[in-house]
XYZ file of C-alpha atoms in Angstrom:
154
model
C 112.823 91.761 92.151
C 109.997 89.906 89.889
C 106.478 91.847 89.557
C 103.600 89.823 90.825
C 101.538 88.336 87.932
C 98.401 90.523 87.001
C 95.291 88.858 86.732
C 94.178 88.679 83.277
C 91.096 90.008 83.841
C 93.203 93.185 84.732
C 95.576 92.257 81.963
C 92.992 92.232 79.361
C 91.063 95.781 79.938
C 94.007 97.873 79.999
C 97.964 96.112 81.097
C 101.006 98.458 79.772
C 102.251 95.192 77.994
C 99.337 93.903 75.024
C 98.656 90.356 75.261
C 97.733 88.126 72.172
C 94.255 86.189 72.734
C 96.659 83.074 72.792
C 98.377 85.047 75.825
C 94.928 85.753 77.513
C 93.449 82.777 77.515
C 96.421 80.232 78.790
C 96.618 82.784 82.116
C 92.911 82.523 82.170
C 93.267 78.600 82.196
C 95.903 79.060 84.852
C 93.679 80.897 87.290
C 91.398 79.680 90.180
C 88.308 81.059 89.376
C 87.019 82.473 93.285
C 83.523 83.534 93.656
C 82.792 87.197 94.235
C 79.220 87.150 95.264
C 79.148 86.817 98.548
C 82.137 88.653 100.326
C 81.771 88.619 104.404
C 84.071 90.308 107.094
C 85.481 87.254 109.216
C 84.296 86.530 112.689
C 86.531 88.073 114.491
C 86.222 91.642 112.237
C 84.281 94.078 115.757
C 80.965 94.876 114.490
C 81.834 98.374 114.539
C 83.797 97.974 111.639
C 81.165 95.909 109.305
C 80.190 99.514 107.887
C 83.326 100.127 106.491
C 84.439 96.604 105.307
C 81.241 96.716 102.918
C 81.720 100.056 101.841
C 85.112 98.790 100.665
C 84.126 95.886 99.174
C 81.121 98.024 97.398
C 84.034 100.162 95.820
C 85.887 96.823 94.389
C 83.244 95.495 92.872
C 83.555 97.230 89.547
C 87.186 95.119 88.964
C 85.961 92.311 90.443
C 89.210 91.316 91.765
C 87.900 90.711 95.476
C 86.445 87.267 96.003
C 84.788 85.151 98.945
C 88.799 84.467 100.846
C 89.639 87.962 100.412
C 86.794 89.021 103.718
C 89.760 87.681 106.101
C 92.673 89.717 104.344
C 89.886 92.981 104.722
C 89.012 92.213 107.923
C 92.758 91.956 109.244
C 93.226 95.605 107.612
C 90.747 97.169 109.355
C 91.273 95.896 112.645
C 95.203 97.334 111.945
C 94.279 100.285 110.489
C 91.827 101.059 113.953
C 94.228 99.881 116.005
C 96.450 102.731 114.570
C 94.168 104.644 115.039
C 93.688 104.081 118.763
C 97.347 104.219 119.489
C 97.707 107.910 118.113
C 94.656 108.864 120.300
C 96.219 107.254 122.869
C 99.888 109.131 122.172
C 97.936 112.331 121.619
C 96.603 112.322 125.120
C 99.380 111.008 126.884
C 102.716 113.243 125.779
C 106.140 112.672 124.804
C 106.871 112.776 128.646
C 104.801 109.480 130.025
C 106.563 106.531 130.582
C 104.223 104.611 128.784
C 104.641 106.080 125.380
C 107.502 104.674 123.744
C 105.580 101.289 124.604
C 102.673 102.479 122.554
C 104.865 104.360 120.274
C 105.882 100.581 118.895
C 102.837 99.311 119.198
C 101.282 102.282 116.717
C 104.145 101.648 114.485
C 103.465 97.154 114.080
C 99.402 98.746 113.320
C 100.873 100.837 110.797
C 103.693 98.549 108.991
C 100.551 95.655 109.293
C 97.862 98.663 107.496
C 100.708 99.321 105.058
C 101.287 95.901 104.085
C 97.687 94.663 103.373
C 96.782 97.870 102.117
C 99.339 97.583 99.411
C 98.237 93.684 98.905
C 94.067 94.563 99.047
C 94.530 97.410 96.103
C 93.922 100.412 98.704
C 97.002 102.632 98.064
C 97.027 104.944 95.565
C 100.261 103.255 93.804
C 98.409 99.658 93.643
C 94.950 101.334 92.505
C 96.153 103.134 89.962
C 97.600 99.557 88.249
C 93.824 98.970 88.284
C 92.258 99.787 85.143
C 88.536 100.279 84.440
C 86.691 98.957 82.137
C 86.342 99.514 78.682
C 82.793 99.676 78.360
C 83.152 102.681 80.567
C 85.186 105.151 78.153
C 83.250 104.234 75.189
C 81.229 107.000 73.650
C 77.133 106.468 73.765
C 75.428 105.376 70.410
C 73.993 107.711 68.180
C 70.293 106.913 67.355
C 71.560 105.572 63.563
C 73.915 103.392 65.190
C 70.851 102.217 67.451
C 68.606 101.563 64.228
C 71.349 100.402 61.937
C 73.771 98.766 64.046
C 77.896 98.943 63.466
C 80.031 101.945 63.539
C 78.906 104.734 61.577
């Protein structure tokens, strides 16, 4: 099965394959360039959630991989993810013995498979994150005060 195509903003600050510049910059011409600044949960997202959705997108921006039609792909996660999270409540209080769990039983596992799926998709699993580099600027060492005066490596 084929590997989705990185972005090559991802692909240039740290991809296990090295790109030439020639590489780089037809993918960049290939992309739609979305706009980031302005991220919102979609309507239907319960306002209970809003916390959450913007702490998320907070924790993205460093990549800057999320963009304005991304809020409806966040906004279905959470709702999945709490619905999971109702059901097991729910199957905690109830017991194995109810005739109602195996109803809810399949009902907490669509939340979950849904949660999975987007998670996976949105960058939140551990596996998909860790594809994620940071950037560059961030591992280099700070300049000495000659290479502050002078300028260049020294």
């Amino acid at each position: 099965m084929a590997r989705t195509k990185m972005p090559s903003k991802l692909a240039k600050e740290g991809s296990a394959k090295h790109f030439t510049k020639a590489e780089l910059a037809e993918r960049e011409a290939e992309e739609v360039a979305m706009s980031c600044e302005d991220i919102k949960p979609s309507e239907f997202l319960p306002d209970t959630l809003h916390k959450r959705f913007f702490w998320i997108v907070e924790q993205f921006k460093e990549f800057g991989i999320l963009s304005n039609v991304d809020g409806d792909a966040l906004s279905m996660y959470l709702i999945a993810v709490e619905g999971y999270r109702k059901a097991t409540i729910e199957l905690r209080k109830m017991g194995v013995a109810n005739k109602k769990y195996l109803p809810v039983l399949k009902v907490q596992k669509e939340y979950f498979s849904q949660a999975t799926i987007l998670a996976k998709e949105l960058g939140l699993t551990m596996v998909s994150r860790s594809k994620l580099k940071r950037k560059e600027e961030d591992k280099k060492e700070p300049l000495t005060e000659d290479q502050i005066l002078f300028g260049g490596d020294l």
